[in-house]
Amino acid sequence: MKRASSTDELKLILDDEMGNIVNAEYLELVLTPGFVDKRIYAIYLIETYHYTYHNARNQALVATRPECRDIRYMKYCLKHALDEAGHELMALHDLKKSGYFSIDYKEMKDSDLPKPLMATEILIAYLYRASTTGNPLTRLGYSFWAERIYEYLSPLMAMFGQLGVEKSAMTFLVDHSAIDAEHAVEVDRAINMFAKTPQDWEDIEDCMKTSLRLKAKVMDAVFEEFVKLKKGTSDRYNFLNK
Amino acid sequence: MKRASSTDELKLILDDEMGNIVNAEYLELVLTPGFVDKRIYAIYLIETYHYTYHNARNQALVATRPECRDIRYMKYCLKHALDEAGHELMALHDLKKSGYFSIDYKEMKDSDLPKPLMATEILIAYLYRASTTGNPLTRLGYSFWAERIYEYLSPLMAMFGQLGVEKSAMTFLVDHSAIDAEHAVEVDRAINMFAKTPQDWEDIEDCMKTSLRLKAKVMDAVFEEFVKLKKGTSDRYNFLNK
Amino acid sequence: MKRASSTDELKLILDDEMGNIVNAEYLELVLTPGFVDKRIYAIYLIETYHYTYHNARNQALVATRPECRDIRYMKYCLKHALDEAGHELMALHDLKKSGYFSIDYKEMKDSDLPKPLMATEILIAYLYRASTTGNPLTRLGYSFWAERIYEYLSPLMAMFGQLGVEKSAMTFLVDHSAIDAEHAVEVDRAINMFAKTPQDWEDIEDCMKTSLRLKAKVMDAVFEEFVKLKKGTSDRYNFLNK
Amino acid sequence: MKRASSTDELKLILDDEMGNIVNAEYLELVLTPGFVDKRIYAIYLIETYHYTYHNARNQALVATRPECRDIRYMKYCLKHALDEAGHELMALHDLKKSGYFSIDYKEMKDSDLPKPLMATEILIAYLYRASTTGNPLTRLGYSFWAERIYEYLSPLMAMFGQLGVEKSAMTFLVDHSAIDAEHAVEVDRAINMFAKTPQDWEDIEDCMKTSLRLKAKVMDAVFEEFVKLKKGTSDRYNFLNK
């Protein structure tokens, strides 16, 4: 297996992975007219809210570790954490705008939303571990794909649009298409600046692959939960059937 | 979905899950005469070493949390951590006995073994998160199946035996068949003693399912890595081809 | 400054430190007939409850650290944590027996006791830091004096006895005089077994001195708070004036 | 004891504390012509380096806690951590400029400087604990005095100037006199914005007092270490006698 030692090579591996992680069976159903409806957007938003809630937190944790000695990398982590802070509120805003939630975030309790699906819990768990153990550069592998995911978001936005979701209820997706383009450049610069050893590149690549696959599982789980909802077997999303 | 509110119900759900997590395609290949060989045991042992290394650690972490207020549960966690401490050394012993490793554990460095496969990293990450956030009772769901897995180990031991693994190189499996029977009783007693609210039972059940599925993924990954090894595409287990 | 490199030398330094940390001015007042009364015992017990509450927790944390590689030391830490777990309940028992508290510990909330004095907070903070950073052997320096403090407890028990505290309300002190004698032997054995380098001995000695001085400050603070209580200027212990 | 419930009242208490924490005996010696020399500045800088190293780290940790729910406060913490990151390098710069250190910070190892004095370790330990447990607002009490300490720095700078320290070797002090004036306004604004309950004000006030007293102890320890250095009994600062 060829290992990346540049962001260009990392990008090639990312493209390859992106091709492999699509669940063809699910995709066909999603594209079958009438199979999915707007409720899948609500499920997507809630799971997105859950893992996004932790992004700034686990990013900041990298900066607090004794192993994080390079002051420039420490500052990069803190700045990036600051940039990410509160992005989960966009998912919440979109959920409200779509008519599925009405509580102000300042008053909201954890129990006001269904708890994360198993796949989402696993993604969150992995990101905390990747941020708090081993090579402090590891988490850059998550940022590498997460900040350029906008390149892959257009079809998703088009699909949600066809389900009747308004643009004004897509701030999370729209914002990440716009802002993250800039972030992607910063992440590339950071990787090229801080990754020095083959081990650094390997750890970043492994984190990219692992977090990407776990994110793909979250998308699968969103779809599966939607199917359960249709069948009436969802144990947490029935409140969407109002 | 029916939720468990007793260890008997938890056991029924466990049986059901156990039936679902087997990868039929992989199982068929494993049972095909001549497809697998003793090297799969080495891969199994190394991945087992990796996650077992953390079992006592994440178990002890539960006891240190401010949310862990019941002194009896705190003591249970510490006692259980003490019982689990060093079990990874049995996997290491078996690896040596099988002729795949020769370094004394006191001298060994992390880099002396291939690092954990992605699936193993994910299991480890999840167990740390389950042990350090949310309901302190959560991790009992992992112990619930892990301590009674001995019921399911006989076929595995028989299979490894057929590959030529000696009994003396199966201390991890043998021990867990013997000792854990007693632990299983303790875990049941602990769950029945400490789980009080529906939320407690739900959190324990969720942890049981999640950790079991992640463990099944580890077993799948062991098999996949063995297939790569046969094909010559493994990036970390080639040292077994000596 | 001569550095210890054996438990005998550590003991000599401890004796020396013990002589230095006594606040002569306070001691004279304590020994002045009629100056202190039984309420000082209540203050002592509550502050003791507070830091003792964390002893098993910070001890167990040592065992969970990646740097804690020696399996025998890991087991020592877990066993010692198990031994320490719940000792704070003896302080609570004594407080009840002395007539100053009436809530069952299972129902009690943090707010049912005055929060720790500044000196107690500082001791707790130091013990967590010593247990979670740097040399994993560090905390042995705390155990070294804490487990042999019984040698110094007789005068304290005699003094409290003269204030009218019954033996049955001194389980924390009595127990630590009895049980800890055995623990002291174990701690000595552990130090001699695990401390290998001059740095190990230095870290253990530093922790011994630091935690001992901070504990002495807790005793001073207990006295100062009692003086405030007499003067009517205590902001948290007025409830003892019933 | 009157408790503060505004930053003005907090300021009055701070003034009062500042008056109480000065060690008159030490101050007299410091002001005695010829008693101290430039080496005390080196000791001051190294201890300052040590605790400052952790300021951005423990500040960022506040933002990562589950209890830190207010997104504005979370952002404040991350922004403040970013502002503080690397300030320890100013102390290192000044140490070099004064001729007491010559290693580039990128190559430097922990062992290149004497380890922190006991008093400095205790301050660091307290700040981590205050940042990671209890009320997430607590640490504001540290920022409250630390960011306005510039008001008290002039005499210190004058004293060091008289010992022959050049202005160019006082970037840490000069910078904190200049930049922190702005920070002090931000901290005041933050406290007034986020502190809502009497408990919030109490926790902030307690942290202010505790961290200030521990910082005063660091200053005392710097002086005591200088006296040891003069007497030839310092166990870690002899390298300054070159």
Coordinates of C-alpha atoms in Angstrom, one line a residue, chain A residues 49-239:
Chain A
Y49 CA -25.5 18.5 15.5
H50 CA -24.2 15.8 17.8
Y51 CA -20.8 15.2 16.3
T52 CA -20.3 18.9 15.3
Y53 CA -20.9 19.8 19.0
H54 CA -17.6 18.1 19.8
N55 CA -15.5 19.4 17.0
A56 CA -14.2 22.6 18.6
R57 CA -13.8 20.7 21.9
N58 CA -11.6 17.9 20.6
Q59 CA -9.7 20.3 18.4
A60 CA -8.9 22.5 21.4
L61 CA -7.8 19.4 23.4
V62 CA -5.0 18.8 21.0
A63 CA -3.5 22.2 22.0
T64 CA -3.6 21.4 25.7
R65 CA -1.5 18.2 25.5
P66 CA 2.0 18.1 26.9
E67 CA 3.1 16.5 23.6
C68 CA 1.9 19.5 21.7
R69 CA 5.2 21.4 21.9
D70 CA 5.4 23.4 18.6
I71 CA 3.9 26.8 19.5
R72 CA 2.8 27.4 16.0
Y73 CA 0.9 24.1 15.9
M74 CA -0.6 24.9 19.3
K75 CA -1.8 28.2 18.0
Y76 CA -3.2 26.6 14.8
C77 CA -5.2 24.2 16.9
L78 CA -6.6 27.0 19.1
K79 CA -7.5 29.2 16.2
H80 CA -9.1 26.3 14.4
A81 CA -11.1 25.4 17.5
L82 CA -12.2 29.0 17.7
D83 CA -13.4 28.9 14.1
E84 CA -15.3 25.7 14.7
A85 CA -16.9 26.7 18.0
G86 CA -20.7 26.9 17.7
H87 CA -21.0 25.4 14.2
E88 CA -23.5 22.9 15.7
L89 CA -25.8 25.8 16.2
M90 CA -26.2 26.1 12.4
A91 CA -27.5 22.5 12.3
L92 CA -29.9 23.5 15.1
H93 CA -30.9 26.6 13.2
D94 CA -31.7 24.5 10.1
L95 CA -33.6 22.0 12.2
K96 CA -35.8 24.8 13.5
K97 CA -36.2 26.5 10.2
S98 CA -37.4 23.1 8.8
G99 CA -40.0 23.1 11.5
Y100 CA -38.7 20.2 13.6
F101 CA -37.5 22.0 16.7
S102 CA -38.6 25.0 18.6
I103 CA -36.4 25.4 21.7
D104 CA -33.9 28.1 22.0
Y105 CA -30.4 26.7 22.3
K106 CA -29.7 28.7 25.5
E107 CA -32.6 26.9 27.2
M108 CA -32.2 23.6 25.6
K109 CA -31.2 20.5 27.6
D110 CA -29.4 17.4 26.2
S111 CA -32.6 15.5 26.5
D112 CA -34.5 17.8 24.1
L113 CA -32.9 16.0 21.1
P114 CA -32.7 12.2 20.6
K115 CA -29.4 11.0 21.7
P116 CA -26.8 10.2 19.0
L117 CA -27.1 7.0 17.0
M118 CA -24.6 4.3 17.6
A119 CA -22.6 5.3 14.5
T120 CA -22.4 8.9 15.7
E121 CA -21.3 7.9 19.1
I122 CA -18.5 5.9 17.6
L123 CA -17.4 8.8 15.4
I124 CA -17.3 11.1 18.4
A125 CA -15.4 8.6 20.5
Y126 CA -12.8 8.1 17.8
L127 CA -12.3 11.9 17.4
Y128 CA -11.7 12.4 21.1
R129 CA -9.2 9.5 21.2
A130 CA -7.4 10.7 18.1
S131 CA -7.2 14.1 19.6
T132 CA -6.0 13.1 23.1
T133 CA -3.5 10.2 22.5
G134 CA -0.6 9.4 20.3
N135 CA 0.8 11.9 17.7
P136 CA -0.7 15.4 18.3
L137 CA -0.7 15.8 14.5
T138 CA -3.1 12.9 14.0
R139 CA -6.3 15.0 14.0
L140 CA -5.2 16.9 11.0
G141 CA -6.3 13.9 9.0
Y142 CA -9.8 14.5 10.0
S143 CA -9.6 18.2 9.2
F144 CA -8.1 17.3 5.8
W145 CA -11.3 15.7 4.5
A146 CA -13.8 17.5 6.7
E147 CA -12.8 20.9 5.5
R148 CA -12.9 20.0 1.8
I149 CA -16.1 17.9 2.0
Y150 CA -17.8 20.9 0.4
E151 CA -16.6 19.6 -2.9
Y152 CA -18.9 16.6 -2.3
L153 CA -21.8 18.5 -0.8
S154 CA -23.5 19.8 -4.0
P155 CA -25.3 16.6 -4.8
L156 CA -26.5 16.3 -1.1
M157 CA -27.8 19.9 -1.2
A158 CA -29.5 19.2 -4.5
M159 CA -31.2 16.1 -3.1
F160 CA -32.4 17.9 0.0
G161 CA -33.6 20.7 -2.2
Q162 CA -35.8 18.3 -4.2
L163 CA -37.3 17.1 -0.9
G164 CA -38.5 20.6 -0.3
V165 CA -35.9 21.9 2.1
E166 CA -35.5 25.7 1.6
K167 CA -32.1 27.3 1.1
S168 CA -32.6 29.3 4.3
A169 CA -32.8 26.0 6.2
M170 CA -29.4 24.8 4.8
T171 CA -27.0 27.2 6.5
F172 CA -24.9 24.3 7.8
L173 CA -24.3 22.9 4.3
V174 CA -24.1 26.3 2.6
D175 CA -21.7 27.7 5.2
H176 CA -19.5 24.7 5.0
S177 CA -19.4 24.9 1.3
A178 CA -18.3 28.6 1.5
I179 CA -16.1 28.9 4.6
D180 CA -14.5 25.6 4.5
A181 CA -12.9 26.3 1.1
E182 CA -10.7 28.7 3.0
H183 CA -10.2 26.3 5.8
A184 CA -9.0 23.6 3.4
V185 CA -6.2 25.8 2.3
E186 CA -5.2 26.4 5.9
V187 CA -5.3 22.7 6.7
D188 CA -3.1 21.9 3.7
R189 CA -0.7 24.5 4.8
A190 CA -0.7 23.2 8.3
I191 CA -0.1 19.6 7.3
N192 CA 2.8 20.7 5.0
M193 CA 4.2 22.8 7.7
F194 CA 4.0 20.4 10.7
A195 CA 4.2 16.9 9.2
K196 CA 7.9 16.0 9.1
T197 CA 8.4 12.3 9.6
P198 CA 7.0 9.3 7.7
Q199 CA 5.2 8.5 11.0
D200 CA 3.5 11.9 10.9
W201 CA 2.2 11.4 7.4
E202 CA 1.1 7.9 8.3
D203 CA -0.8 9.0 11.4
I204 CA -2.5 11.8 9.5
E205 CA -3.5 9.4 6.7
D206 CA -4.8 6.8 9.1
C207 CA -6.9 9.4 10.9
M208 CA -8.3 10.6 7.5
K209 CA -9.3 7.2 6.5
T210 CA -10.7 6.1 9.9
S211 CA -12.8 9.3 10.5
L212 CA -14.0 9.3 6.9
R213 CA -15.2 5.8 7.1
L214 CA -16.9 6.4 10.5
K215 CA -18.6 9.5 9.0
A216 CA -19.8 7.4 6.1
K217 CA -21.3 5.0 8.6
V218 CA -23.1 7.9 10.2
M219 CA -24.6 8.7 6.8
D220 CA -25.6 5.0 6.4
A221 CA -27.1 5.1 9.9
V222 CA -29.1 8.2 9.0
F223 CA -30.6 6.4 6.1
E224 CA -31.3 3.2 8.1
E225 CA -33.0 5.2 10.8
F226 CA -35.1 6.9 8.1
V227 CA -36.1 3.5 6.9
K228 CA -37.0 2.5 10.4
L229 CA -39.0 5.6 10.7
K230 CA -41.0 4.7 7.6
K231 CA -41.6 1.3 9.0
G232 CA -42.6 2.6 12.3
T233 CA -39.7 0.8 14.1
S234 CA -37.5 3.8 15.0
D235 CA -37.1 4.1 18.8
R236 CA -36.1 7.7 18.8
Y237 CA -37.2 9.6 15.7
N238 CA -40.9 9.1 15.9
F239 CA -41.4 12.6 17.0

